[in-house]
PDB file of C-alpha atoms in Angstrom:
ATOM      1  CA  MET A  25     159.939 193.353 200.582  1.00  0.00           C
ATOM      2  CA  LYS A  26     156.847 194.065 202.515  1.00  0.00           C
ATOM      3  CA  LEU A  27     156.043 191.837 205.131  1.00  0.00           C
ATOM      4  CA  SER A  28     152.489 191.601 202.945  1.00  0.00           C
ATOM      5  CA  GLU A  29     154.178 190.902 199.483  1.00  0.00           C
ATOM      6  CA  LYS A  30     154.065 186.977 197.899  1.00  0.00           C
ATOM      7  CA  PRO A  31     156.404 185.555 195.787  1.00  0.00           C
ATOM      8  CA  SER A  32     156.086 187.002 192.590  1.00  0.00           C
ATOM      9  CA  SER A  33     157.226 187.121 189.381  1.00  0.00           C
ATOM     10  CA  SER A  34     159.546 189.196 187.073  1.00  0.00           C
ATOM     11  CA  TYR A  35     160.633 188.129 183.959  1.00  0.00           C
ATOM     12  CA  SER A  36     159.696 185.136 181.751  1.00  0.00           C
ATOM     13  CA  GLY A  37     157.067 183.763 184.335  1.00  0.00           C
ATOM     14  CA  ALA A  38     159.884 183.197 186.890  1.00  0.00           C
ATOM     15  CA  MET A  39     159.894 183.978 190.185  1.00  0.00           C
ATOM     16  CA  THR A  40     162.463 186.489 191.371  1.00  0.00           C
ATOM     17  CA  PRO A  41     165.332 185.252 193.597  1.00  0.00           C
ATOM     18  CA  ALA A  42     163.842 187.312 196.403  1.00  0.00           C
ATOM     19  CA  SER A  43     160.988 185.183 196.607  1.00  0.00           C
ATOM     20  CA  ILE A  44     162.131 182.363 195.577  1.00  0.00           C
ATOM     21  CA  GLU A  45     164.078 182.223 198.713  1.00  0.00           C
ATOM     22  CA  LEU A  46     161.235 183.229 201.263  1.00  0.00           C
ATOM     23  CA  LYS A  47     159.219 180.200 199.580  1.00  0.00           C
ATOM     24  CA  ALA A  48     162.334 177.851 199.929  1.00  0.00           C
ATOM     25  CA  GLU A  49     162.104 179.275 203.638  1.00  0.00           C
ATOM     26  CA  ARG A  50     158.247 178.408 203.735  1.00  0.00           C
ATOM     27  CA  VAL A  51     159.001 174.939 202.007  1.00  0.00           C
ATOM     28  CA  ALA A  52     161.879 174.298 204.880  1.00  0.00           C
ATOM     29  CA  ALA A  53     158.758 175.030 207.396  1.00  0.00           C
ATOM     30  CA  THR A  54     156.875 172.808 206.363  1.00  0.00           C
ATOM     31  CA  LYS A  55     158.900 170.259 205.521  1.00  0.00           C
ATOM     32  CA  ALA A  56     160.512 170.174 209.428  1.00  0.00           C
ATOM     33  CA  ALA A  57     156.607 170.018 210.544  1.00  0.00           C
ATOM     34  CA  THR A  58     155.708 167.135 209.015  1.00  0.00           C
ATOM     35  CA  GLU A  59     155.600 163.879 210.781  1.00  0.00           C
ATOM     36  CA  PRO A  60     158.248 161.208 210.599  1.00  0.00           C
ATOM     37  CA  ALA A  61     156.002 158.448 208.897  1.00  0.00           C
ATOM     38  CA  PRO A  62     155.146 160.094 205.980  1.00  0.00           C
ATOM     39  CA  ALA A  63     158.368 161.636 205.943  1.00  0.00           C
ATOM     40  CA  PHE A  64     160.339 158.489 206.068  1.00  0.00           C
ATOM     41  CA  ALA A  65     157.548 157.163 203.162  1.00  0.00           C
ATOM     42  CA  LEU A  66     158.609 159.926 200.672  1.00  0.00           C
ATOM     43  CA  ALA A  67     162.498 159.778 202.041  1.00  0.00           C
ATOM     44  CA  ILE A  68     162.195 155.830 200.413  1.00  0.00           C
ATOM     45  CA  LEU A  69     160.804 157.492 197.479  1.00  0.00           C
ATOM     46  CA  ALA A  70     163.362 159.516 196.622  1.00  0.00           C
ATOM     47  CA  GLY A  71     165.838 157.211 197.394  1.00  0.00           C
ATOM     48  CA  LEU A  72     164.030 154.619 194.350  1.00  0.00           C
ATOM     49  CA  PHE A  73     163.895 158.177 192.303  1.00  0.00           C
ATOM     50  CA  VAL A  74     167.416 158.443 192.567  1.00  0.00           C
ATOM     51  CA  ALA A  75     168.285 154.651 192.052  1.00  0.00           C
ATOM     52  CA  MET A  76     166.434 154.854 188.555  1.00  0.00           C
ATOM     53  CA  GLY A  77     168.383 157.607 187.294  1.00  0.00           C
ATOM     54  CA  ALA A  78     171.472 156.306 188.124  1.00  0.00           C
ATOM     55  CA  THR A  79     170.004 152.317 186.306  1.00  0.00           C
ATOM     56  CA  PHE A  80     169.496 154.714 183.219  1.00  0.00           C
ATOM     57  CA  MET A  81     173.180 156.039 183.647  1.00  0.00           C
ATOM     58  CA  LEU A  82     174.241 152.305 183.800  1.00  0.00           C
ATOM     59  CA  VAL A  83     172.887 151.687 180.909  1.00  0.00           C
ATOM     60  CA  VAL A  84     174.798 154.407 179.194  1.00  0.00           C
ATOM     61  CA  LYS A  85     177.801 153.460 181.329  1.00  0.00           C
ATOM     62  CA  CYS A  86     177.731 149.515 179.585  1.00  0.00           C
ATOM     63  CA  ASP A  87     178.224 150.784 176.257  1.00  0.00           C
ATOM     64  CA  GLY A  88     181.903 150.865 175.508  1.00  0.00           C
ATOM     65  CA  THR A  89     181.792 151.980 172.287  1.00  0.00           C
ATOM     66  CA  LEU A  90     181.081 155.620 173.652  1.00  0.00           C
ATOM     67  CA  PRO A  91     184.171 158.119 174.146  1.00  0.00           C
ATOM     68  CA  PHE A  92     184.207 160.231 177.642  1.00  0.00           C
ATOM     69  CA  ALA A  93     182.573 162.466 176.769  1.00  0.00           C
ATOM     70  CA  ALA A  94     179.518 161.310 175.193  1.00  0.00           C
ATOM     71  CA  THR A  95     179.202 158.556 177.855  1.00  0.00           C
ATOM     72  CA  GLN A  96     179.889 161.386 180.758  1.00  0.00           C
ATOM     73  CA  LEU A  97     177.216 163.657 179.062  1.00  0.00           C
ATOM     74  CA  LEU A  98     174.519 161.085 178.447  1.00  0.00           C
ATOM     75  CA  GLY A  99     174.949 159.605 181.779  1.00  0.00           C
ATOM     76  CA  GLY A 100     174.598 162.605 183.129  1.00  0.00           C
ATOM     77  CA  PHE A 101     171.013 163.292 181.142  1.00  0.00           C
ATOM     78  CA  SER A 102     170.057 159.413 181.981  1.00  0.00           C
ATOM     79  CA  PHE A 103     170.461 160.239 185.644  1.00  0.00           C
ATOM     80  CA  THR A 104     168.149 163.719 185.655  1.00  0.00           C
ATOM     81  CA  LEU A 105     165.074 161.293 185.755  1.00  0.00           C
ATOM     82  CA  GLY A 106     165.804 160.758 189.384  1.00  0.00           C
ATOM     83  CA  LEU A 107     165.702 164.556 190.828  1.00  0.00           C
ATOM     84  CA  PHE A 108     163.445 165.532 187.878  1.00  0.00           C
ATOM     85  CA  LEU A 109     160.875 162.733 189.397  1.00  0.00           C
ATOM     86  CA  ILE A 110     161.293 164.137 193.445  1.00  0.00           C
ATOM     87  CA  LEU A 111     160.872 167.886 191.773  1.00  0.00           C
ATOM     88  CA  ALA A 112     157.709 166.754 189.969  1.00  0.00           C
ATOM     89  CA  ALA A 113     156.296 163.889 191.619  1.00  0.00           C
ATOM     90  CA  GLY A 114     157.066 164.765 195.426  1.00  0.00           C
ATOM     91  CA  ALA A 115     159.423 163.470 197.344  1.00  0.00           C
ATOM     92  CA  GLU A 116     162.368 164.325 200.077  1.00  0.00           C
ATOM     93  CA  LEU A 117     165.919 163.973 199.634  1.00  0.00           C
ATOM     94  CA  PHE A 118     168.289 164.898 201.890  1.00  0.00           C
ATOM     95  CA  THR A 119     170.601 166.618 199.252  1.00  0.00           C
ATOM     96  CA  GLY A 120     168.093 168.793 198.114  1.00  0.00           C
ATOM     97  CA  ASN A 121     167.065 169.068 202.017  1.00  0.00           C
ATOM     98  CA  CYS A 122     170.569 170.903 202.550  1.00  0.00           C
ATOM     99  CA  LEU A 123     168.544 174.010 202.332  1.00  0.00           C
ATOM    100  CA  MET A 124     166.178 173.688 204.904  1.00  0.00           C
ATOM    101  CA  VAL A 125     169.286 175.610 206.642  1.00  0.00           C
ATOM    102  CA  MET A 126     167.238 178.626 205.570  1.00  0.00           C
ATOM    103  CA  GLY A 127     164.415 177.817 208.145  1.00  0.00           C
ATOM    104  CA  PRO A 128     166.816 178.191 211.212  1.00  0.00           C
ATOM    105  CA  LEU A 129     168.450 181.020 210.263  1.00  0.00           C
ATOM    106  CA  SER A 130     164.890 183.008 209.460  1.00  0.00           C
ATOM    107  CA  GLY A 131     163.639 181.638 213.213  1.00  0.00           C
ATOM    108  CA  ARG A 132     161.055 179.483 211.183  1.00  0.00           C
ATOM    109  CA  PHE A 133     161.992 176.303 213.175  1.00  0.00           C
ATOM    110  CA  GLY A 134     164.850 175.065 215.413  1.00  0.00           C
ATOM    111  CA  TRP A 135     168.307 173.441 214.503  1.00  0.00           C
ATOM    112  CA  GLY A 136     167.196 170.325 216.393  1.00  0.00           C
ATOM    113  CA  GLY A 137     164.334 170.528 214.300  1.00  0.00           C
ATOM    114  CA  LEU A 138     166.073 170.530 211.101  1.00  0.00           C
ATOM    115  CA  LEU A 139     168.295 167.740 212.465  1.00  0.00           C
ATOM    116  CA  LYS A 140     165.874 165.393 212.843  1.00  0.00           C
ATOM    117  CA  SER A 141     164.217 166.032 209.346  1.00  0.00           C
ATOM    118  CA  TRP A 142     167.672 165.195 207.651  1.00  0.00           C
ATOM    119  CA  LEU A 143     167.782 161.972 210.001  1.00  0.00           C
ATOM    120  CA  VAL A 144     164.511 161.097 209.043  1.00  0.00           C
ATOM    121  CA  VAL A 145     165.244 161.644 205.700  1.00  0.00           C
ATOM    122  CA  ILE A 146     168.279 160.392 204.748  1.00  0.00           C
ATOM    123  CA  VAL A 147     167.757 157.417 206.863  1.00  0.00           C
ATOM    124  CA  GLY A 148     164.710 156.775 204.486  1.00  0.00           C
ATOM    125  CA  ASN A 149     167.193 157.579 201.328  1.00  0.00           C
ATOM    126  CA  LEU A 150     169.228 154.875 202.058  1.00  0.00           C
ATOM    127  CA  VAL A 151     166.352 152.570 202.402  1.00  0.00           C
ATOM    128  CA  GLY A 152     164.891 153.586 199.113  1.00  0.00           C
ATOM    129  CA  SER A 153     168.457 153.084 197.605  1.00  0.00           C
ATOM    130  CA  VAL A 154     169.150 149.350 199.131  1.00  0.00           C
ATOM    131  CA  LEU A 155     165.504 147.970 197.983  1.00  0.00           C
ATOM    132  CA  ALA A 156     166.247 149.586 194.556  1.00  0.00           C
ATOM    133  CA  ALA A 157     169.216 147.635 194.216  1.00  0.00           C
ATOM    134  CA  ALA A 158     167.643 144.386 195.355  1.00  0.00           C
ATOM    135  CA  LEU A 159     164.961 144.989 193.122  1.00  0.00           C
ATOM    136  CA  LEU A 160     167.887 145.252 190.242  1.00  0.00           C
ATOM    137  CA  ILE A 161     169.405 142.463 191.413  1.00  0.00           C
ATOM    138  CA  GLY A 162     165.784 140.422 191.802  1.00  0.00           C
ATOM    139  CA  ALA A 163     165.255 141.140 187.795  1.00  0.00           C
ATOM    140  CA  ASP A 164     168.726 140.273 186.595  1.00  0.00           C
ATOM    141  CA  ALA A 165     169.389 143.717 185.463  1.00  0.00           C
ATOM    142  CA  ALA A 166     173.181 142.230 185.552  1.00  0.00           C
ATOM    143  CA  SER A 167     172.863 140.290 182.302  1.00  0.00           C
ATOM    144  CA  ALA A 168     171.347 142.948 180.404  1.00  0.00           C
ATOM    145  CA  ASN A 169     173.833 143.671 176.935  1.00  0.00           C
ATOM    146  CA  GLY A 170     175.964 140.331 177.483  1.00  0.00           C
ATOM    147  CA  GLY A 171     176.802 140.849 181.808  1.00  0.00           C
ATOM    148  CA  ALA A 172     178.472 145.011 180.892  1.00  0.00           C
ATOM    149  CA  PHE A 173     175.745 146.076 182.740  1.00  0.00           C
ATOM    150  CA  ALA A 174     176.663 144.753 186.056  1.00  0.00           C
ATOM    151  CA  GLN A 175     180.596 145.460 184.542  1.00  0.00           C
ATOM    152  CA  ALA A 176     179.918 149.429 184.618  1.00  0.00           C
ATOM    153  CA  ALA A 177     177.864 149.256 188.265  1.00  0.00           C
ATOM    154  CA  ILE A 178     181.151 146.922 189.629  1.00  0.00           C
ATOM    155  CA  SER A 179     183.397 149.509 188.072  1.00  0.00           C
ATOM    156  CA  VAL A 180     181.292 152.703 189.125  1.00  0.00           C
ATOM    157  CA  ALA A 181     181.510 151.264 192.299  1.00  0.00           C
ATOM    158  CA  THR A 182     185.436 150.780 192.654  1.00  0.00           C
ATOM    159  CA  ALA A 183     186.112 153.968 191.007  1.00  0.00           C
ATOM    160  CA  LYS A 184     184.121 155.667 193.922  1.00  0.00           C
ATOM    161  CA  THR A 185     185.421 153.499 197.370  1.00  0.00           C
ATOM    162  CA  SER A 186     189.103 154.069 195.897  1.00  0.00           C
ATOM    163  CA  LEU A 187     189.405 157.596 196.230  1.00  0.00           C
ATOM    164  CA  PRO A 188     190.526 159.500 199.880  1.00  0.00           C
ATOM    165  CA  TRP A 189     188.509 160.570 201.678  1.00  0.00           C
ATOM    166  CA  LEU A 190     189.098 164.437 201.225  1.00  0.00           C
ATOM    167  CA  THR A 191     188.348 164.201 197.508  1.00  0.00           C
ATOM    168  CA  VAL A 192     184.917 162.516 197.948  1.00  0.00           C
ATOM    169  CA  PHE A 193     184.288 165.593 200.110  1.00  0.00           C
ATOM    170  CA  PHE A 194     185.007 168.257 198.080  1.00  0.00           C
ATOM    171  CA  ARG A 195     183.647 166.865 195.281  1.00  0.00           C
ATOM    172  CA  ALA A 196     180.927 166.355 197.348  1.00  0.00           C
ATOM    173  CA  ILE A 197     179.997 170.030 198.260  1.00  0.00           C
ATOM    174  CA  LEU A 198     181.065 170.867 194.719  1.00  0.00           C
ATOM    175  CA  CYS A 199     177.962 168.120 193.635  1.00  0.00           C
ATOM    176  CA  ASN A 200     175.215 169.387 196.029  1.00  0.00           C
ATOM    177  CA  VAL A 201     175.948 173.200 195.741  1.00  0.00           C
ATOM    178  CA  LEU A 202     174.582 172.056 191.526  1.00  0.00           C
ATOM    179  CA  VAL A 203     171.844 169.958 193.052  1.00  0.00           C
ATOM    180  CA  CYS A 204     170.764 172.453 195.796  1.00  0.00           C
ATOM    181  CA  LEU A 205     170.497 175.118 192.608  1.00  0.00           C
ATOM    182  CA  ALA A 206     168.636 172.552 190.650  1.00  0.00           C
ATOM    183  CA  VAL A 207     166.255 172.586 193.207  1.00  0.00           C
ATOM    184  CA  TRP A 208     166.279 176.348 194.246  1.00  0.00           C
ATOM    185  CA  CYS A 209     165.759 176.720 190.279  1.00  0.00           C
ATOM    186  CA  GLY A 210     162.597 174.253 190.850  1.00  0.00           C
ATOM    187  CA  HIS A 211     161.166 176.605 193.212  1.00  0.00           C
ATOM    188  CA  ALA A 212     160.630 179.010 190.859  1.00  0.00           C
ATOM    189  CA  SER A 213     159.296 176.296 188.101  1.00  0.00           C
ATOM    190  CA  THR A 214     155.818 177.230 187.135  1.00  0.00           C
ATOM    191  CA  ASN A 215     155.219 173.511 185.489  1.00  0.00           C
ATOM    192  CA  VAL A 216     156.286 170.124 184.966  1.00  0.00           C
ATOM    193  CA  ALA A 217     158.227 170.957 181.770  1.00  0.00           C
ATOM    194  CA  ASP A 218     159.927 173.265 183.819  1.00  0.00           C
ATOM    195  CA  LYS A 219     160.773 171.339 186.589  1.00  0.00           C
ATOM    196  CA  PHE A 220     162.887 169.164 184.282  1.00  0.00           C
ATOM    197  CA  PHE A 221     164.960 172.230 182.336  1.00  0.00           C
ATOM    198  CA  ALA A 222     165.619 172.916 186.060  1.00  0.00           C
ATOM    199  CA  ALA A 223     167.072 169.492 186.740  1.00  0.00           C
ATOM    200  CA  LEU A 224     168.552 168.660 183.873  1.00  0.00           C
ATOM    201  CA  LEU A 225     171.505 171.202 183.282  1.00  0.00           C
ATOM    202  CA  PRO A 226     173.165 171.284 186.884  1.00  0.00           C
ATOM    203  CA  VAL A 227     172.520 167.166 187.174  1.00  0.00           C
ATOM    204  CA  MET A 228     174.613 166.536 184.234  1.00  0.00           C
ATOM    205  CA  ALA A 229     177.155 168.714 185.184  1.00  0.00           C
ATOM    206  CA  PHE A 230     177.988 167.218 188.605  1.00  0.00           C
ATOM    207  CA  MET A 231     177.709 163.690 187.169  1.00  0.00           C
ATOM    208  CA  GLY A 232     179.529 164.859 184.406  1.00  0.00           C
ATOM    209  CA  ALA A 233     182.495 166.115 186.174  1.00  0.00           C
ATOM    210  CA  GLY A 234     182.263 162.937 188.745  1.00  0.00           C
ATOM    211  CA  PHE A 235     181.174 164.669 191.839  1.00  0.00           C
ATOM    212  CA  GLU A 236     179.851 162.545 194.507  1.00  0.00           C
ATOM    213  CA  HIS A 237     176.370 162.697 195.537  1.00  0.00           C
ATOM    214  CA  CYS A 238     175.330 160.548 198.841  1.00  0.00           C
ATOM    215  CA  VAL A 239     172.052 159.325 197.822  1.00  0.00           C
ATOM    216  CA  ALA A 240     173.328 158.159 194.134  1.00  0.00           C
ATOM    217  CA  ASN A 241     176.452 156.397 195.984  1.00  0.00           C
ATOM    218  CA  MET A 242     174.147 154.397 198.579  1.00  0.00           C
ATOM    219  CA  PHE A 243     172.267 152.541 195.082  1.00  0.00           C
ATOM    220  CA  PHE A 244     175.793 152.384 193.303  1.00  0.00           C
ATOM    221  CA  LEU A 245     177.722 150.684 196.787  1.00  0.00           C
ATOM    222  CA  SER A 246     174.951 148.620 197.765  1.00  0.00           C
ATOM    223  CA  TYR A 247     174.167 147.208 194.443  1.00  0.00           C
ATOM    224  CA  ALA A 248     177.949 146.994 193.847  1.00  0.00           C
ATOM    225  CA  LEU A 249     177.863 144.559 197.413  1.00  0.00           C
ATOM    226  CA  MET A 250     174.981 142.806 196.341  1.00  0.00           C
ATOM    227  CA  LEU A 251     176.449 141.761 192.621  1.00  0.00           C
ATOM    228  CA  GLN A 252     179.788 140.372 194.475  1.00  0.00           C
ATOM    229  CA  ALA A 253     177.490 138.042 197.014  1.00  0.00           C
ATOM    230  CA  THR A 254     176.049 136.935 193.757  1.00  0.00           C
ATOM    231  CA  GLY A 255     179.178 135.772 192.031  1.00  0.00           C
ATOM    232  CA  VAL A 256     179.986 139.076 189.882  1.00  0.00           C
ATOM    233  CA  ALA A 257     183.981 139.867 190.271  1.00  0.00           C
ATOM    234  CA  GLY A 258     184.470 143.090 192.015  1.00  0.00           C
ATOM    235  CA  ALA A 259     187.005 144.652 194.786  1.00  0.00           C
ATOM    236  CA  VAL A 260     184.193 146.384 196.380  1.00  0.00           C
ATOM    237  CA  THR A 261     184.521 146.377 200.760  1.00  0.00           C
ATOM    238  CA  LEU A 262     181.931 147.497 203.529  1.00  0.00           C
ATOM    239  CA  GLY A 263     184.595 149.915 204.609  1.00  0.00           C
ATOM    240  CA  GLY A 264     185.019 151.237 201.355  1.00  0.00           C
ATOM    241  CA  CYS A 265     181.606 151.987 200.781  1.00  0.00           C
ATOM    242  CA  VAL A 266     181.550 153.164 204.554  1.00  0.00           C
ATOM    243  CA  MET A 267     184.464 155.889 203.953  1.00  0.00           C
ATOM    244  CA  ASN A 268     182.546 157.070 200.558  1.00  0.00           C
ATOM    245  CA  LEU A 269     179.466 157.787 202.540  1.00  0.00           C
ATOM    246  CA  SER A 270     180.645 159.456 205.225  1.00  0.00           C
ATOM    247  CA  ALA A 271     182.587 161.867 203.396  1.00  0.00           C
ATOM    248  CA  ALA A 272     180.057 162.368 201.038  1.00  0.00           C
ATOM    249  CA  ILE A 273     177.308 163.057 203.293  1.00  0.00           C
ATOM    250  CA  LEU A 274     178.929 166.026 205.490  1.00  0.00           C
ATOM    251  CA  GLY A 275     180.371 167.322 202.030  1.00  0.00           C
ATOM    252  CA  ASN A 276     177.049 167.153 200.756  1.00  0.00           C
ATOM    253  CA  ALA A 277     176.072 168.819 203.721  1.00  0.00           C
ATOM    254  CA  ALA A 278     178.385 171.421 203.432  1.00  0.00           C
ATOM    255  CA  GLY A 279     178.034 172.341 199.992  1.00  0.00           C
ATOM    256  CA  GLY A 280     174.233 172.682 200.475  1.00  0.00           C
ATOM    257  CA  ALA A 281     174.213 174.689 203.900  1.00  0.00           C
ATOM    258  CA  ALA A 282     176.717 176.994 202.510  1.00  0.00           C
ATOM    259  CA  LEU A 283     174.724 177.607 199.199  1.00  0.00           C
ATOM    260  CA  GLY A 284     171.015 178.434 201.284  1.00  0.00           C
ATOM    261  CA  ALA A 285     172.978 180.767 204.027  1.00  0.00           C
ATOM    262  CA  ALA A 286     174.699 182.987 201.118  1.00  0.00           C
ATOM    263  CA  TYR A 287     170.890 182.780 200.105  1.00  0.00           C
ATOM    264  CA  TRP A 288     169.513 183.581 202.701  1.00  0.00           C
ATOM    265  CA  PHE A 289     172.201 186.323 204.355  1.00  0.00           C
ATOM    266  CA  VAL A 290     171.607 188.135 200.565  1.00  0.00           C
ATOM    267  CA  TYR A 291     167.702 187.870 200.106  1.00  0.00           C
ATOM    268  CA  GLY A 292     165.965 186.897 204.006  1.00  0.00           C
ATOM    269  CA  ARG A 293     168.195 187.915 206.804  1.00  0.00           C
ATOM    270  CA  LYS A 294     166.516 191.378 206.760  1.00  0.00           C
ATOM    271  CA  LYS A 295     162.988 190.753 206.742  1.00  0.00           C
ATOM    272  CA  GLY A 296     160.378 189.839 208.281  1.00  0.00           C
ATOM    273  CA  LYS A 297     158.594 186.234 209.265  1.00  0.00           C
ATOM    274  CA  GLU A 298     155.658 185.770 206.939  1.00  0.00           C
TER     275      GLU A 298
END
């Protein structure tokens, strides 16, 4: 690619993978240069958006008449709301931002700037997730479907905190490969509809397969703890939540960073900075 070349389209109006990589580098540099306060605000929004998708998914999960495959597929479809809003409306999500490794690899900014950006965003995502859980408690969403909504939320959180650490870690790697592929394809999008379809299948795949997304888990686990505090029966513990989130965060970081590094290796390492 020549230094003067701009990201371009080659088929069906979509950008080429090489042009997506260049755009991803530029996006990473912009994110790294964003002041902490607006980045934190956008991260809170991302936590809220993911929580809304997770809430939509719980509506599907609380219908006990659906067979397993239908529940997983419809739940994944519903959960797509979160990533779609992030891609279309704009917000900062830690899992998608794992692609930012392209910035330091290309020399656009340093590893310290990457870690600082990640820290601000992941804390903001946690705040947004907990805030969404508190809002649902205030809205008495737990009473939906005769209380089945609350039981579905407790069931999801219990299943997550019952998994071994390494299982969560590897599921989180697989999850964020899919999430970052959705973000990667979203970079090629030319309109809002494209962004929705870029998010749809990867999100349905990771939710349907039961992979682990740390920001979604921040919502599921905090909501379960709040439900238990209000008297809903459950066995979710704070220690189990910390175990799950530590594995999910590290696994998501590993999966997303590996995907970003692979695309940089193929398309970015031999070109000059633009």
